[in-house]
C-alpha cells in the first residue's frame, strides 16, 4: 500500500511537467459553418491570425456541413475532404490551414500566420519542446522549407496589411532546419525544436505565432507538382497538434531567482570557465549545482561550488566552439543563468 501512495503522490508532478501550454492545440473545439459566418480561425478559441494576403487562416473539422459552390458540392471545411485537398487529422477531428507563401506577383511576401496565447508565460532556465505537424495540401503546387515560431509578451500585428509586409523584423526563436522541404501531401511532417530562455529578463512570453517568417527569396520555395490538376501557384498547409511542453520543472519562486549573485569568467573561454556564487540571503552555497547547457538547453557539463566561498570551475576545453549557458540552481529551486562563449 505504501508503494501505491508514493506513485499517486508523484503522479500530479509528472502530469504537470508534461502539460501542453497551447490551449486547443488540435483545433478541435469548433465546427466551421459558412451559413453562420464562422469559417475563420478566430472562431477556434483562443486562436487568431495575422494576415498579409487579404485573407485569413481556416479551420477544418469532420463536423463541417456540405456547402454548395457553383455546380459542385464540397465539404469546404470538412475533414478529410475539403476545398484545399484531402487529409485526415493527425489526431482527433480537426486541424487548421494557412498560406505559407502566396502568389508572388499578386501578393509579394504575402502569407498568413496563426497565433494563440499560452496557458502561462515562459520561464527562464527551463527547456521547452515546441512541436507541431504540417501537411502540404494537394491542390497547391509549391512547398517551402521555412516554418518558424515566435514567442512574444504581447500579441503581434501585421506591419502593414495592405502592403503585405511581414508582421515584424525579428527572427523567430524556433526555425525549421535548413534543407528540409515540407512537401508531403499524403502524410503529416513533424516540425520540432527545443527552446531555452537563459535569463529572467528575456522570459515572460505568453503569445505564440506560427508561420513562414522569411521573405519569398529565402523561403526555399520548391515546385512539387501541378496541384492535382488545379495548379494553384501558392503554398498552403494544414497544421495540427501544436504543443509547447516544459521539459524541466518550473521553479516555484520565480521572483527570487536573481537573489543569487553569479559571476562567470573568463568570457570568452578556451579551457576553463570559473564562477563565483553569492547568496544575498546569507545562505551557504552548499547544495547548489552548476550545469553547462548548449544553445538549445541540453546539459553538456556539470559542477558544484566549493563550500561557503561559492567558487568553482568547469572544464570546457572538450566542447565545440559556440554559445553556452552556465546555469546555477540554488536552494528552493532558485536559478540564475549566465551566457558565455567557447572559443
Short mmCIF file of C-alpha atoms in Angstrom, two decimals, residues 77-341:
data_model
loop_
_atom_site.label_atom_id
_atom_site.label_comp_id
_atom_site.label_asym_id
_atom_site.label_seq_id
_atom_site.Cartn_x
_atom_site.Cartn_y
_atom_site.Cartn_z
CA UNK A 77 -14.16 22.98 -44.32
CA UNK A 78 -14.66 19.31 -43.62
CA UNK A 79 -12.17 16.55 -42.80
CA UNK A 80 -10.82 14.63 -44.63
CA UNK A 81 -12.21 16.18 -47.86
CA UNK A 82 -12.29 19.95 -48.24
CA UNK A 83 -11.69 22.67 -50.80
CA UNK A 84 -7.91 22.59 -50.24
CA UNK A 85 -7.40 18.85 -50.64
CA UNK A 86 -7.83 15.60 -48.77
CA UNK A 87 -6.25 14.82 -45.40
CA UNK A 88 -7.24 13.12 -42.17
CA UNK A 89 -6.43 14.89 -38.91
CA UNK A 90 -3.14 13.96 -37.30
CA UNK A 91 -5.25 13.24 -34.22
CA UNK A 92 -8.83 14.00 -33.26
CA UNK A 93 -11.30 15.54 -35.72
CA UNK A 94 -9.92 18.96 -36.63
CA UNK A 95 -6.97 20.94 -37.93
CA UNK A 96 -6.25 24.40 -39.33
CA UNK A 97 -4.82 25.67 -42.60
CA UNK A 98 -2.90 28.75 -43.76
CA UNK A 99 -0.91 30.18 -46.67
CA UNK A 100 2.84 29.87 -46.13
CA UNK A 101 3.59 31.55 -49.48
CA UNK A 102 1.10 33.38 -51.67
CA UNK A 103 1.16 34.34 -55.35
CA UNK A 104 4.42 36.36 -55.59
CA UNK A 105 3.10 38.59 -58.37
CA UNK A 106 -0.22 39.47 -56.74
CA UNK A 107 0.88 39.27 -53.10
CA UNK A 108 4.69 39.52 -52.82
CA UNK A 109 5.70 38.18 -49.42
CA UNK A 110 2.02 37.51 -48.77
CA UNK A 111 1.24 34.84 -46.20
CA UNK A 112 -0.80 34.01 -43.11
CA UNK A 113 0.25 33.41 -39.51
CA UNK A 114 -1.72 31.73 -36.76
CA UNK A 115 -1.43 32.98 -33.20
CA UNK A 116 -2.59 31.97 -29.73
CA UNK A 117 -1.96 32.76 -26.08
CA UNK A 118 -0.29 30.17 -23.85
CA UNK A 119 -1.82 28.98 -20.61
CA UNK A 120 1.09 30.52 -18.68
CA UNK A 121 4.20 32.57 -19.52
CA UNK A 122 7.55 31.02 -20.41
CA UNK A 123 10.15 30.97 -17.64
CA UNK A 124 13.91 31.40 -17.67
CA UNK A 125 16.11 28.37 -17.09
CA UNK A 126 13.52 25.94 -18.47
CA UNK A 127 13.75 23.94 -21.69
CA UNK A 128 10.58 23.79 -23.77
CA UNK A 129 9.82 21.32 -26.54
CA UNK A 130 7.98 23.14 -29.34
CA UNK A 131 6.25 20.84 -31.82
CA UNK A 132 3.56 20.77 -34.50
CA UNK A 133 2.69 18.83 -37.65
CA UNK A 134 2.13 20.11 -41.19
CA UNK A 135 0.89 18.58 -44.43
CA UNK A 136 1.03 20.27 -47.84
CA UNK A 137 -2.42 20.43 -49.44
CA UNK A 138 -2.79 18.51 -52.68
CA UNK A 139 -4.29 21.32 -54.81
CA UNK A 140 -1.26 23.60 -54.47
CA UNK A 141 1.96 23.45 -56.45
CA UNK A 142 4.64 24.74 -54.11
CA UNK A 143 6.27 23.60 -50.86
CA UNK A 144 8.56 25.54 -48.52
CA UNK A 145 11.28 24.75 -46.01
CA UNK A 146 10.97 27.68 -43.63
CA UNK A 147 8.47 27.32 -40.79
CA UNK A 148 9.11 29.40 -37.69
CA UNK A 149 7.63 30.05 -34.26
CA UNK A 150 7.85 33.40 -32.49
CA UNK A 151 7.10 33.90 -28.79
CA UNK A 152 6.22 37.38 -27.54
CA UNK A 153 4.91 39.09 -24.43
CA UNK A 154 2.12 40.83 -26.37
CA UNK A 155 0.18 39.64 -29.44
CA UNK A 156 1.75 40.59 -32.76
CA UNK A 157 0.19 42.60 -35.55
CA UNK A 158 0.99 42.87 -39.26
CA UNK A 159 3.25 45.82 -40.07
CA UNK A 160 1.00 46.86 -42.96
CA UNK A 161 -1.98 44.76 -44.02
CA UNK A 162 -2.34 46.27 -47.48
CA UNK A 163 1.35 46.28 -48.39
CA UNK A 164 1.59 42.60 -47.40
CA UNK A 165 4.58 43.16 -45.17
CA UNK A 166 5.77 40.62 -42.65
CA UNK A 167 4.46 41.29 -39.14
CA UNK A 168 7.84 42.19 -37.64
CA UNK A 169 11.51 42.38 -38.47
CA UNK A 170 12.88 39.94 -35.91
CA UNK A 171 13.82 36.30 -36.23
CA UNK A 172 11.60 33.62 -34.65
CA UNK A 173 13.06 31.75 -31.69
CA UNK A 174 12.21 28.44 -33.40
CA UNK A 175 13.11 27.88 -37.06
CA UNK A 176 12.73 24.65 -39.03
CA UNK A 177 16.05 23.06 -40.04
CA UNK A 178 17.64 24.28 -43.26
CA UNK A 179 17.37 21.90 -46.19
CA UNK A 180 14.15 20.17 -45.10
CA UNK A 181 11.35 20.77 -47.61
CA UNK A 182 7.84 20.11 -46.29
CA UNK A 183 6.45 18.60 -49.49
CA UNK A 184 4.45 15.58 -48.30
CA UNK A 185 0.81 15.72 -49.44
CA UNK A 186 -0.16 12.32 -48.05
CA UNK A 187 1.38 12.28 -44.58
CA UNK A 188 2.00 14.68 -41.72
CA UNK A 189 5.54 16.01 -41.26
CA UNK A 190 6.81 16.96 -37.81
CA UNK A 191 8.37 20.33 -37.01
CA UNK A 192 10.12 20.18 -33.64
CA UNK A 193 12.83 22.03 -31.75
CA UNK A 194 13.84 22.97 -28.21
CA UNK A 195 13.52 26.49 -26.83
CA UNK A 196 15.69 27.66 -23.94
CA UNK A 197 15.47 31.13 -22.37
CA UNK A 198 18.57 31.75 -20.26
CA UNK A 199 17.78 34.97 -18.37
CA UNK A 200 14.78 36.17 -16.38
CA UNK A 201 14.61 39.49 -18.23
CA UNK A 202 14.32 37.59 -21.53
CA UNK A 203 11.36 35.45 -20.36
CA UNK A 204 7.67 36.14 -19.77
CA UNK A 205 6.37 35.43 -23.28
CA UNK A 206 2.75 34.29 -23.37
CA UNK A 207 1.90 34.60 -27.09
CA UNK A 208 2.89 32.14 -29.81
CA UNK A 209 2.85 32.89 -33.56
CA UNK A 210 3.45 30.24 -36.27
CA UNK A 211 4.15 30.76 -39.96
CA UNK A 212 6.79 31.50 -42.57
CA UNK A 213 8.85 34.43 -41.29
CA UNK A 214 11.27 34.57 -44.22
CA UNK A 215 10.72 36.65 -47.37
CA UNK A 216 9.93 34.83 -50.60
CA UNK A 217 13.56 34.99 -51.73
CA UNK A 218 14.72 32.99 -48.68
CA UNK A 219 11.77 30.63 -48.18
CA UNK A 220 13.23 27.63 -50.08
CA UNK A 221 10.16 27.60 -52.34
CA UNK A 222 10.11 24.31 -54.27
CA UNK A 223 7.83 23.20 -57.10
CA UNK A 224 6.20 19.88 -56.17
CA UNK A 225 3.62 19.04 -58.85
CA UNK A 226 0.74 20.55 -60.79
CA UNK A 227 -1.50 20.64 -57.75
CA UNK A 228 -3.85 17.73 -58.58
CA UNK A 229 -4.90 19.49 -61.77
CA UNK A 230 -5.85 22.74 -60.04
CA UNK A 231 -2.42 24.35 -60.34
CA UNK A 232 -2.73 26.88 -57.54
CA UNK A 233 0.58 28.76 -57.60
CA UNK A 234 0.77 29.13 -53.84
CA UNK A 235 1.79 27.11 -50.81
CA UNK A 236 -0.98 26.16 -48.38
CA UNK A 237 -0.53 23.86 -45.39
CA UNK A 238 -2.70 22.02 -42.93
CA UNK A 239 -1.40 22.22 -39.35
CA UNK A 240 -2.32 20.09 -36.34
CA UNK A 241 -1.32 19.13 -32.79
CA UNK A 242 0.59 22.26 -31.77
CA UNK A 243 2.33 21.84 -28.41
CA UNK A 244 4.74 23.61 -26.08
CA UNK A 245 5.82 21.36 -23.20
CA UNK A 246 8.24 22.18 -20.38
CA UNK A 247 11.00 19.56 -20.21
CA UNK A 248 12.22 20.83 -16.83
CA UNK A 249 10.32 21.69 -13.66
CA UNK A 250 9.38 25.36 -13.35
CA UNK A 251 10.79 26.92 -10.14
CA UNK A 252 8.05 27.93 -7.71
CA UNK A 253 9.96 31.04 -6.57
CA UNK A 254 10.47 32.78 -9.90
CA UNK A 255 10.83 36.25 -8.37
CA UNK A 256 13.71 35.09 -6.20
CA UNK A 257 15.92 33.81 -8.99
CA UNK A 258 18.22 36.80 -9.17
CA UNK A 259 18.73 36.84 -5.40
CA UNK A 260 21.71 34.70 -6.38
CA UNK A 261 24.80 36.72 -7.29
CA UNK A 262 26.56 34.84 -10.06
CA UNK A 263 29.78 35.84 -11.85
CA UNK A 264 31.45 33.98 -14.73
CA UNK A 265 34.94 34.50 -16.18
CA UNK A 266 36.83 34.45 -18.49
CA UNK A 267 34.38 35.15 -21.27
CA UNK A 268 35.13 34.12 -23.99
CA UNK A 269 36.76 30.96 -22.58
CA UNK A 270 39.06 28.39 -24.14
CA UNK A 271 39.85 25.78 -21.46
CA UNK A 272 38.15 26.58 -18.15
CA UNK A 273 35.18 28.69 -17.05
CA UNK A 274 35.38 29.93 -13.46
CA UNK A 275 32.46 31.15 -11.42
CA UNK A 276 31.59 32.62 -8.04
CA UNK A 277 28.25 32.42 -6.26
CA UNK A 278 26.87 34.87 -3.70
CA UNK A 279 23.55 34.34 -1.93
CA UNK A 280 22.11 37.73 -0.93
CA UNK A 281 20.07 36.00 1.78
CA UNK A 282 23.26 34.87 3.52
CA UNK A 283 22.74 31.17 2.91
CA UNK A 284 25.57 28.76 2.18
CA UNK A 285 26.33 27.74 -1.38
CA UNK A 286 26.36 24.10 -0.29
CA UNK A 287 23.76 22.14 -2.21
CA UNK A 288 23.88 24.43 -5.22
CA UNK A 289 24.55 22.86 -8.60
CA UNK A 290 26.03 24.18 -11.84
CA UNK A 291 25.14 22.94 -15.31
CA UNK A 292 26.66 23.89 -18.66
CA UNK A 293 23.97 23.94 -21.35
CA UNK A 294 24.37 24.21 -25.09
CA UNK A 295 22.42 26.66 -27.25
CA UNK A 296 19.25 24.53 -27.16
CA UNK A 297 19.38 23.79 -23.44
CA UNK A 298 20.99 20.34 -23.40
CA UNK A 299 23.32 19.61 -20.47
CA UNK A 300 26.92 19.05 -21.55
CA UNK A 301 28.79 19.56 -18.23
CA UNK A 302 28.01 19.94 -14.53
CA UNK A 303 29.80 21.05 -11.36
CA UNK A 304 29.26 22.37 -7.81
CA UNK A 305 30.59 25.38 -5.86
CA UNK A 306 33.29 24.55 -3.30
CA UNK A 307 31.95 25.28 0.19
CA UNK A 308 30.82 28.62 1.56
CA UNK A 309 33.21 30.53 -0.65
CA UNK A 310 30.99 29.62 -3.60
CA UNK A 311 33.90 29.27 -6.03
CA UNK A 312 34.21 26.71 -8.78
CA UNK A 313 35.29 25.97 -12.30
CA UNK A 314 34.19 23.82 -15.22
CA UNK A 315 36.43 22.26 -17.85
CA UNK A 316 35.06 23.36 -21.23
CA UNK A 317 38.10 22.51 -23.34
CA UNK A 318 36.45 19.44 -24.99
CA UNK A 319 33.37 21.43 -26.03
CA UNK A 320 32.99 22.65 -29.62
CA UNK A 321 33.19 26.39 -30.19
CA UNK A 322 29.90 28.21 -29.79
CA UNK A 323 27.50 29.81 -27.33
CA UNK A 324 26.79 28.12 -23.99
CA UNK A 325 24.96 28.88 -20.75
CA UNK A 326 26.11 28.35 -17.17
CA UNK A 327 23.01 27.60 -15.09
CA UNK A 328 23.08 27.79 -11.31
CA UNK A 329 20.32 26.08 -9.32
CA UNK A 330 20.26 27.15 -5.69
CA UNK A 331 18.27 26.20 -2.66
CA UNK A 332 14.48 26.16 -3.05
CA UNK A 333 14.87 25.78 -6.81
CA UNK A 334 16.07 29.34 -7.46
CA UNK A 335 18.01 29.70 -10.71
CA UNK A 336 20.41 32.14 -12.33
CA UNK A 337 21.91 31.82 -15.81
CA UNK A 338 24.91 33.43 -17.49
CA UNK A 339 25.91 33.16 -21.13
CA UNK A 340 29.49 32.56 -22.25
CA UNK A 341 31.31 31.88 -25.49
#
